[in-house]
CSV table of C-alpha atoms and ligand atoms in Angstrom, one decimal:
chain,number,residue,atom,x,y,z
A,22,MET,CA,71.3,45.1,60.5
A,23,ILE,CA,72.6,41.8,59.1
A,24,TYR,CA,72.2,39.2,61.8
A,25,LEU,CA,74.7,36.3,61.4
A,26,ASP,CA,74.7,35.3,65.1
A,27,ASN,CA,71.9,32.7,65.1
A,28,ASN,CA,73.8,30.3,67.4
A,29,ALA,CA,73.7,33.0,70.1
A,30,THR,CA,70.0,33.4,69.7
A,31,THR,CA,67.3,33.6,67.1
A,32,GLN,CA,64.5,36.0,66.2
A,33,VAL,CA,61.1,34.9,67.6
A,34,ALA,CA,59.2,33.6,64.5
A,35,PRO,CA,56.0,35.7,63.8
A,36,GLU,CA,53.9,32.5,63.9
A,37,VAL,CA,55.4,31.7,67.4
A,38,PHE,CA,54.6,35.2,68.6
A,39,GLU,CA,51.1,34.9,67.3
A,40,ALA,CA,50.6,31.6,69.1
A,41,MET,CA,51.8,32.8,72.5
A,42,GLN,CA,50.2,36.2,72.5
A,43,PRO,CA,46.8,35.2,73.8
A,44,PHE,CA,48.4,33.4,76.7
A,45,LEU,CA,50.1,36.7,77.7
A,46,THR,CA,46.8,38.6,77.6
A,47,SER,CA,43.3,37.0,77.8
A,48,LEU,CA,44.3,33.3,78.4
A,49,TYR,CA,46.0,33.7,81.8
A,50,GLY,CA,44.5,30.8,83.7
A,51,ASN,CA,46.6,28.4,85.8
A,52,PRO,CA,46.9,24.9,84.3
A,53,SER,CA,46.5,23.4,87.7
A,54,SER,CA,43.1,25.0,88.3
A,55,ALA,CA,40.1,22.7,88.3
A,56,HIS,CA,37.8,25.0,86.3
A,57,LYS,CA,37.5,25.0,82.5
A,58,PHE,CA,39.6,28.1,82.1
A,59,GLY,CA,42.5,26.3,83.9
A,60,ARG,CA,41.8,23.0,82.1
A,61,ASP,CA,42.2,24.9,78.7
A,62,MET,CA,45.6,26.0,79.8
A,63,ARG,CA,46.5,22.4,80.7
A,64,ASP,CA,45.4,21.4,77.2
A,65,ALA,CA,47.6,24.1,75.7
A,66,VAL,CA,50.6,22.8,77.7
A,67,GLU,CA,50.0,19.2,76.7
A,68,ASP,CA,49.6,20.2,73.0
A,69,ALA,CA,53.0,21.9,73.2
A,70,ARG,CA,54.5,18.8,74.8
A,71,GLY,CA,53.2,16.7,71.9
A,72,GLN,CA,54.7,19.2,69.4
A,73,VAL,CA,58.1,19.1,71.1
A,74,ALA,CA,58.0,15.3,71.2
A,75,GLY,CA,57.1,15.3,67.5
A,76,LEU,CA,60.2,17.4,66.7
A,77,LEU,CA,62.5,15.2,68.7
A,78,GLY,CA,61.0,11.9,67.6
A,79,ALA,CA,60.3,10.9,71.2
A,80,LYS,CA,58.1,7.8,71.6
A,81,ASN,CA,55.8,9.4,74.2
A,82,ALA,CA,55.0,13.1,74.9
A,83,SER,CA,55.5,12.3,78.7
A,84,GLU,CA,59.2,12.0,78.0
A,85,ILE,CA,59.4,15.8,77.6
A,86,VAL,CA,59.7,18.0,80.7
A,87,PHE,CA,59.6,21.8,80.2
A,88,THR,CA,62.5,23.8,81.8
A,89,SER,CA,63.5,27.4,81.7
A,90,CYS,CA,66.6,27.1,79.4
A,91,GLY,CA,69.2,24.7,77.9
A,92,SER,CA,71.5,25.4,80.9
A,93,GLU,CA,68.9,24.2,83.3
A,94,SER,CA,68.2,21.1,81.3
A,95,ASP,CA,72.0,20.3,81.2
A,96,ASN,CA,72.4,20.9,85.0
A,97,TRP,CA,69.4,18.9,85.9
A,98,ALA,CA,70.3,15.9,83.7
A,99,ILE,CA,73.8,15.5,85.0
A,100,GLY,CA,73.4,16.9,88.6
A,101,GLY,CA,70.1,15.0,89.1
A,102,PHE,CA,71.5,11.7,87.9
A,103,LEU,CA,74.5,12.0,90.3
A,104,GLU,CA,72.3,13.0,93.2
A,105,GLN,CA,70.3,9.9,92.7
A,106,ASN,CA,73.2,7.5,92.1
A,107,PRO,CA,75.9,8.6,94.6
A,108,SER,CA,77.9,5.4,94.1
A,109,ARG,CA,78.4,6.0,90.3
A,110,ARG,CA,80.4,9.2,90.5
A,111,HIS,CA,82.5,8.8,87.4
A,112,ILE,CA,81.5,11.2,84.6
A,113,ILE,CA,82.8,11.2,81.0
A,114,THR,CA,82.5,14.4,78.9
A,115,THR,CA,84.5,16.4,76.4
A,116,ARG,CA,86.5,19.6,76.7
A,117,VAL,CA,84.4,21.3,74.0
A,118,GLU,CA,81.0,21.2,75.8
A,119,HIS,CA,79.1,24.4,76.5
A,120,GLU,CA,79.8,25.9,79.9
A,121,ALA,CA,76.5,24.6,81.2
A,122,VAL,CA,78.1,21.1,81.0
A,123,ARG,CA,81.8,21.9,81.3
A,124,LYS,CA,81.6,24.2,84.4
A,125,LEU,CA,79.1,21.9,86.1
A,126,CYS,CA,81.5,19.0,85.6
A,127,GLU,CA,84.4,21.1,86.9
A,128,HIS,CA,82.3,21.9,90.0
A,129,LEU,CA,81.3,18.2,90.4
A,130,ALA,CA,85.0,17.3,90.2
A,131,GLU,CA,85.7,19.7,93.1
A,132,ILE,CA,83.1,18.1,95.2
A,133,GLY,CA,84.3,14.5,94.8
A,134,CYS,CA,83.2,13.2,91.4
A,135,GLN,CA,85.8,11.8,89.0
A,136,VAL,CA,85.6,13.3,85.6
A,137,THR,CA,87.3,11.9,82.4
A,138,TRP,CA,87.7,14.8,80.0
A,139,PHE,CA,88.1,14.0,76.2
A,140,ASP,CA,90.1,16.2,73.9
A,141,VAL,CA,89.1,16.3,70.3
A,142,ASP,CA,91.3,16.5,67.2
A,143,ARG,CA,91.8,19.5,64.9
A,144,ALA,CA,88.6,18.6,63.1
A,145,GLY,CA,86.7,18.6,66.4
A,146,ALA,CA,86.2,14.8,66.5
A,147,MET,CA,86.8,12.4,69.4
A,148,ASP,CA,88.2,8.9,69.4
A,149,LEU,CA,85.5,6.3,70.1
A,150,ASP,CA,88.1,3.7,71.0
A,151,ASP,CA,89.3,6.0,73.8
A,152,LEU,CA,85.7,6.3,74.9
A,153,ARG,CA,85.3,2.5,75.1
A,154,LYS,CA,88.5,2.3,77.2
A,155,ALA,CA,87.4,5.1,79.6
A,156,LEU,CA,84.0,3.4,80.5
A,157,ARG,CA,84.1,1.9,84.0
A,158,ARG,CA,81.8,0.0,86.3
A,159,ASP,CA,81.2,3.1,88.3
A,160,THR,CA,80.7,5.4,85.2
A,161,GLY,CA,77.3,7.0,86.0
A,162,ILE,CA,76.8,9.4,83.1
A,163,VAL,CA,78.4,10.3,79.8
A,164,SER,CA,77.6,13.8,78.5
A,165,ILE,CA,78.5,14.7,75.0
A,166,MET,CA,76.9,17.4,72.8
A,167,LEU,CA,75.3,16.7,69.4
A,168,ALA,CA,76.6,19.9,67.7
A,169,ASN,CA,79.2,22.3,69.0
A,170,ASN,CA,78.0,25.8,69.4
A,171,GLU,CA,81.2,27.5,68.2
A,172,THR,CA,82.3,25.4,65.3
A,173,GLY,CA,79.1,23.5,64.4
A,174,VAL,CA,81.0,20.2,64.5
A,175,LEU,CA,78.6,17.2,64.9
A,176,PHE,CA,79.4,14.3,67.2
A,177,PRO,CA,78.4,10.8,66.0
A,178,ILE,CA,75.8,10.5,68.7
A,179,LYS,CA,74.4,7.1,67.5
A,180,GLU,CA,77.8,5.5,67.4
A,181,ILE,CA,78.8,7.0,70.8
A,182,GLY,CA,75.5,5.8,72.3
A,183,ARG,CA,76.1,2.3,70.9
A,184,VAL,CA,79.6,2.1,72.4
A,185,ILE,CA,78.2,3.2,75.8
A,186,ARG,CA,75.3,0.7,75.7
A,187,GLU,CA,77.6,-2.2,74.7
A,188,HIS,CA,80.4,-1.5,77.2
A,189,SER,CA,78.6,-0.1,80.3
A,190,ASP,CA,75.3,0.7,81.9
A,191,ALA,CA,76.0,4.4,82.1
A,192,ILE,CA,73.3,6.9,81.2
A,193,PHE,CA,73.9,9.0,78.1
A,194,HIS,CA,73.1,12.7,78.2
A,195,VAL,CA,73.3,14.7,75.0
A,196,ASP,CA,73.3,18.5,74.9
A,197,GLY,CA,71.2,19.0,71.7
A,198,VAL,CA,70.7,22.7,72.2
A,199,GLN,CA,72.5,23.8,69.0
A,200,ALA,CA,71.3,21.0,66.8
A,201,VAL,CA,67.5,21.2,67.3
A,202,GLY,CA,65.8,22.8,64.3
A,203,LYS,CA,69.0,22.5,62.2
A,204,ILE,CA,69.2,18.7,61.6
A,205,PRO,CA,66.7,15.8,61.9
A,206,ILE,CA,66.5,14.2,65.4
A,207,ASN,CA,64.9,10.9,66.2
A,208,LEU,CA,65.3,10.1,69.9
A,209,SER,CA,63.0,7.0,69.8
A,210,GLU,CA,65.6,5.3,67.6
A,211,TRP,CA,68.8,6.8,69.1
A,212,PRO,CA,70.6,5.3,72.1
A,213,VAL,CA,70.2,8.4,74.1
A,214,ASP,CA,68.6,8.7,77.6
A,215,LEU,CA,68.6,12.5,78.3
A,216,PHE,CA,68.5,15.3,75.7
A,217,SER,CA,68.6,19.0,76.4
A,218,ILE,CA,67.0,21.7,74.2
A,219,SER,CA,66.5,25.4,74.4
A,220,GLY,CA,63.7,27.4,72.7
A,221,HIS,CA,65.6,30.6,71.9
A,222,LYS,CA,67.9,28.8,69.5
A,223,PHE,CA,65.1,27.9,67.2
A,224,HIS,CA,62.8,30.8,67.1
A,225,ALA,CA,60.9,30.6,70.4
A,226,PRO,CA,61.5,33.2,73.0
A,227,LYS,CA,64.3,33.2,75.7
A,228,GLY,CA,63.3,31.5,79.0
A,229,VAL,CA,62.0,28.2,77.9
A,230,GLY,CA,63.7,24.8,77.2
A,231,ALA,CA,63.0,21.1,77.8
A,232,LEU,CA,64.7,18.0,78.9
A,233,TYR,CA,63.9,14.7,77.2
A,234,VAL,CA,63.9,11.9,79.8
A,235,ARG,CA,63.6,8.5,78.2
A,236,ASP,CA,60.8,6.3,79.6
A,237,GLY,CA,62.3,4.2,82.4
A,238,VAL,CA,65.0,6.8,83.3
A,239,THR,CA,64.3,8.5,86.6
A,240,LEU,CA,65.7,11.8,87.9
A,241,PRO,CA,64.9,13.6,91.2
A,242,PRO,CA,62.8,16.7,90.7
A,243,PHE,CA,64.8,19.8,89.7
A,244,ILE,CA,62.5,22.1,91.7
A,245,ILE,CA,60.7,20.6,94.7
A,246,GLY,CA,57.2,21.9,95.4
A,247,GLY,CA,53.9,21.4,93.5
A,248,GLY,CA,53.2,18.4,91.3
A,249,GLN,CA,53.7,20.2,88.0
A,250,GLU,CA,55.5,18.4,85.1
A,251,GLN,CA,54.5,15.0,86.7
A,252,GLY,CA,56.3,16.1,89.9
A,253,ARG,CA,59.6,16.5,88.1
A,254,ARG,CA,59.8,20.3,88.1
A,255,ALA,CA,57.6,22.3,90.5
A,256,GLY,CA,56.4,25.8,89.8
A,257,THR,CA,53.4,27.2,87.8
A,258,GLU,CA,54.1,26.5,84.2
A,259,ALA,CA,55.3,29.4,81.9
A,260,VAL,CA,52.3,28.7,79.7
A,261,PRO,CA,53.0,31.5,77.0
A,262,ASN,CA,56.6,30.3,76.7
A,263,ILE,CA,55.6,26.6,76.6
A,264,VAL,CA,53.0,27.3,73.9
A,265,ALA,CA,55.7,29.2,72.0
A,266,LEU,CA,58.2,26.3,72.3
A,267,GLY,CA,55.5,23.9,70.9
A,268,ARG,CA,54.7,26.2,68.0
A,269,ALA,CA,58.5,26.7,67.2
A,270,SER,CA,58.9,22.9,67.3
A,271,GLN,CA,56.1,22.5,64.8
A,272,LEU,CA,57.6,25.1,62.5
A,273,ALA,CA,61.0,23.5,62.8
A,274,LYS,CA,59.6,20.1,61.9
A,275,GLU,CA,57.8,21.6,58.8
A,276,PHE,CA,60.8,23.8,57.7
A,277,ASP,CA,62.2,22.4,54.5
A,278,ASN,CA,64.7,25.0,53.4
A,279,HIS,CA,67.9,23.9,55.2
A,280,ASP,CA,69.5,23.7,51.8
A,281,GLN,CA,69.2,27.4,51.4
A,282,ILE,CA,70.8,28.1,54.8
A,283,ARG,CA,73.6,25.7,53.8
A,284,ALA,CA,74.1,27.4,50.5
A,285,LEU,CA,74.3,30.8,52.2
A,286,ARG,CA,76.8,29.5,54.7
A,287,ASP,CA,78.9,27.9,51.9
A,288,ARG,CA,78.8,31.0,49.8
A,289,LEU,CA,80.1,33.1,52.8
A,290,GLU,CA,82.7,30.5,53.8
A,291,GLN,CA,84.1,30.1,50.2
A,292,GLY,CA,84.0,33.9,49.6
A,293,ILE,CA,86.0,34.6,52.8
A,294,ILE,CA,88.6,31.9,52.0
A,295,ALA,CA,89.0,33.2,48.5
A,296,ALA,CA,89.4,36.8,49.5
A,297,ILE,CA,91.6,36.5,52.6
A,298,PRO,CA,94.7,34.3,52.2
A,299,ASP,CA,95.1,33.9,56.0
A,300,ALA,CA,91.6,32.6,56.5
A,301,LYS,CA,91.0,28.9,57.5
A,302,ILE,CA,88.0,26.9,58.6
A,303,ASN,CA,88.0,25.8,62.3
A,304,GLY,CA,86.4,22.3,62.5
A,305,SER,CA,86.0,19.6,60.0
A,306,THR,CA,86.5,20.5,56.3
A,307,ASP,CA,83.9,17.8,55.5
A,308,LYS,CA,80.8,19.9,55.6
A,309,LYS,CA,78.6,16.8,56.4
A,310,GLN,CA,80.4,16.8,59.8
A,311,ARG,CA,79.2,20.3,60.6
A,312,LEU,CA,75.8,22.0,61.2
A,313,PRO,CA,74.5,23.5,57.9
A,314,ASN,CA,74.4,27.0,59.3
A,315,THR,CA,77.8,27.5,61.1
A,316,ALA,CA,81.1,28.8,59.8
A,317,ASN,CA,83.9,29.4,62.3
A,318,ILE,CA,86.8,31.0,60.4
A,319,ALA,CA,90.3,31.8,61.8
A,320,ILE,CA,92.1,34.8,60.3
A,321,GLU,CA,95.6,34.2,61.6
A,322,ASN,CA,97.3,37.0,63.5
A,323,PHE,CA,94.2,39.2,63.6
A,324,LEU,CA,92.1,39.7,66.7
A,325,GLY,CA,88.6,38.2,66.3
A,326,THR,CA,87.3,40.7,68.9
A,327,GLU,CA,88.5,43.6,66.6
A,328,ILE,CA,86.9,42.1,63.6
A,329,VAL,CA,83.6,41.6,65.5
A,330,LYS,CA,83.7,45.3,66.6
A,331,LYS,CA,84.4,46.6,63.0
A,332,LEU,CA,81.6,44.5,61.6
A,333,ASP,CA,79.3,45.7,64.4
A,334,ALA,CA,80.1,49.3,63.5
A,335,VAL,CA,78.6,48.6,60.0
A,336,GLY,CA,75.6,46.7,61.3
A,337,ILE,CA,76.8,43.1,60.9
A,338,CYS,CA,76.3,40.9,64.0
A,339,VAL,CA,78.8,38.0,64.3
A,340,SER,CA,80.7,36.7,67.3
A,341,THR,CA,84.1,35.3,68.3
A,342,GLY,CA,82.5,32.1,69.7
A,343,SER,CA,80.1,31.4,72.5
A,344,ALA,CA,78.1,34.5,73.4
A,345,CYS,CA,79.1,34.0,77.0
A,346,ASN,CA,82.8,34.6,76.3
A,347,SER,CA,82.5,37.4,73.7
A,348,ASP,CA,84.9,39.8,75.5
A,349,SER,CA,87.8,37.4,76.0
A,350,LEU,CA,91.1,38.0,74.3
A,351,GLU,CA,92.1,34.4,74.8
A,352,PRO,CA,91.1,31.7,72.3
A,353,SER,CA,88.0,29.9,73.5
A,354,ALA,CA,88.3,26.7,75.5
A,355,VAL,CA,86.7,24.9,72.5
A,356,LEU,CA,89.4,26.1,70.0
A,357,ASN,CA,92.1,25.4,72.6
A,358,ALA,CA,90.8,21.8,73.1
A,359,MET,CA,91.0,21.4,69.3
A,360,ASN,CA,94.7,22.4,69.5
A,361,ILE,CA,94.2,25.4,67.2
A,362,PRO,CA,97.3,27.5,67.4
A,363,LYS,CA,96.8,30.7,69.5
A,364,CYS,CA,97.5,33.0,66.5
A,365,ALA,CA,94.5,31.4,64.7
A,366,GLY,CA,92.4,30.9,67.8
A,367,VAL,CA,92.3,34.6,68.8
A,368,GLY,CA,91.5,35.5,65.2
A,369,SER,CA,88.5,33.3,65.0
A,370,VAL,CA,85.0,34.6,64.1
A,371,ARG,CA,81.8,32.6,64.1
A,372,PHE,CA,79.2,33.3,61.5
A,373,SER,CA,75.9,31.5,62.2
A,374,HIS,CA,73.1,31.7,59.6
A,375,GLY,CA,69.4,31.4,60.0
A,376,ARG,CA,66.2,31.1,58.1
A,377,TYR,CA,65.7,34.8,57.7
A,378,ASN,CA,69.1,35.5,56.0
A,379,THR,CA,69.2,36.4,52.4
A,380,ALA,CA,71.8,36.1,49.6
A,381,ALA,CA,72.0,39.9,49.4
A,382,GLU,CA,73.1,40.0,53.0
A,383,ILE,CA,75.8,37.5,52.4
A,384,ASP,CA,77.0,39.4,49.3
A,385,LYS,CA,77.1,42.6,51.3
A,386,THR,CA,79.0,40.9,54.1
A,387,LEU,CA,81.5,39.5,51.6
A,388,ARG,CA,82.1,43.0,50.2
A,389,ILE,CA,82.7,44.4,53.6
A,390,ILE,CA,85.0,41.8,55.2
A,391,PRO,CA,88.1,42.3,53.0
A,392,GLU,CA,88.0,46.0,53.7
A,393,VAL,CA,87.6,45.4,57.4
A,394,ILE,CA,90.6,43.0,57.4
A,395,GLU,CA,92.7,45.5,55.3
A,396,ASN,CA,91.9,48.3,57.8
A,397,LEU,CA,93.0,46.1,60.7
A,398,ARG,CA,96.3,45.0,59.0
A,399,ASP,CA,98.4,47.5,61.1
A,400,LYS,CA,96.8,46.1,64.3
A,401,ARG,CA,97.9,42.5,63.5
A,402,CYS,CA,99.2,40.8,66.5
A,403,ALA,CA,102.3,39.2,65.1
A,404,THR,CA,103.7,38.5,68.5
A,405,ILE,CA,100.9,36.0,69.3
A,406,GLY,CA,102.6,32.7,69.2
B,17,LIG,N1,74.3,24.1,75.3
B,17,LIG,C1,74.8,24.7,74.1
B,17,LIG,C2,75.5,23.8,73.1
B,17,LIG,C3,74.6,26.0,73.8
B,17,LIG,O1,75.0,26.5,72.7
B,17,LIG,C4,73.9,26.8,74.8
B,17,LIG,C5,73.7,28.3,74.6
B,17,LIG,O2,74.4,28.9,73.8
B,17,LIG,C6,73.4,26.2,76.0
B,17,LIG,C7,73.7,24.9,76.2
B,17,LIG,C8,72.7,27.0,77.0
B,17,LIG,O3,71.4,27.3,76.6
B,17,LIG,P1,70.6,28.5,77.3
B,17,LIG,O4,71.1,29.7,76.7
B,17,LIG,O5,69.2,28.2,76.9
B,17,LIG,O6,70.8,28.3,78.7
């Protein structure tokens, strides 16, 4: 298998598995217990909190609250803030957010919040002047992602945060799920209040995430019950997963081979563009404006879903966009918001690289793709307009 779907999820790193394993077997104590066995679990949870804080550049480890996934972190950040501030029911977000933000905001609009939705241009970028004009006295929260999961396009979070701070007292939530482990993050210096992450996107297992809550920002508890997570999220801690998230954070901080991932991505991207005349990059052509690992390529008038199936048949895992929409024959909401024509949108395929990919895998993929496209030529959907 050649796995080029690392934005959907990643392999658990062997070092992460090794760190969490004892907590699935012999180290089963409850971190809330008063005895030493329990206190050791509490120490493990607190060590992991420090490791996550280190990766995110948080000022204090207490700014990190463990959650079950990125979606939970997103829901808690936005929903929690609005629950606590009912008079500030104006939300600003973009149309290219992950469903965990987009669908939540659609739901909040249905129950009485006002949402200002930002479109982006063909490169995936938003207009900061429009943002400034959209900020109001009752704007409670602005939620904008750091890196788009489908295209890898990066938002200028520092500039966005500065505009928000200068022109309003809205809270700034950033969905950082796709960026963590791929680019440096320094929340103590960034004008960001809430920041969501998810472990399975950077070599921890599924089922663990975190929300960074800047000191001084308060949210109501996401789960009401015991006093875990400083009373902010009740429920006995998922110690093995938390330990894994900590170790994955430490590995991500130490990882220094992003250039290799970038080189593999560039080799694949350039190879496809050279071999297939109808192929175009979705998102900024300036590679500095995109994550180093992501290539989203439109092959006009072909069906991305068919390309994905043919590649799957020869053991190459890629996707048409967000894993949550992989069966859709419509262009994704993200590509629609970028105004990509439908004939290109439905022919778009996302290749997302990771630290375990090799040059040999990329070369093999590059040999196979032109054949796959040639074999699909009679299935071209020329009527898509
Ligand atoms: N936000 C972004 C940008 C994502 O890409 C994803 C998952 O793909 C999520 C949030 C949701 O994360 P999780 O799968 O941990 O709920």
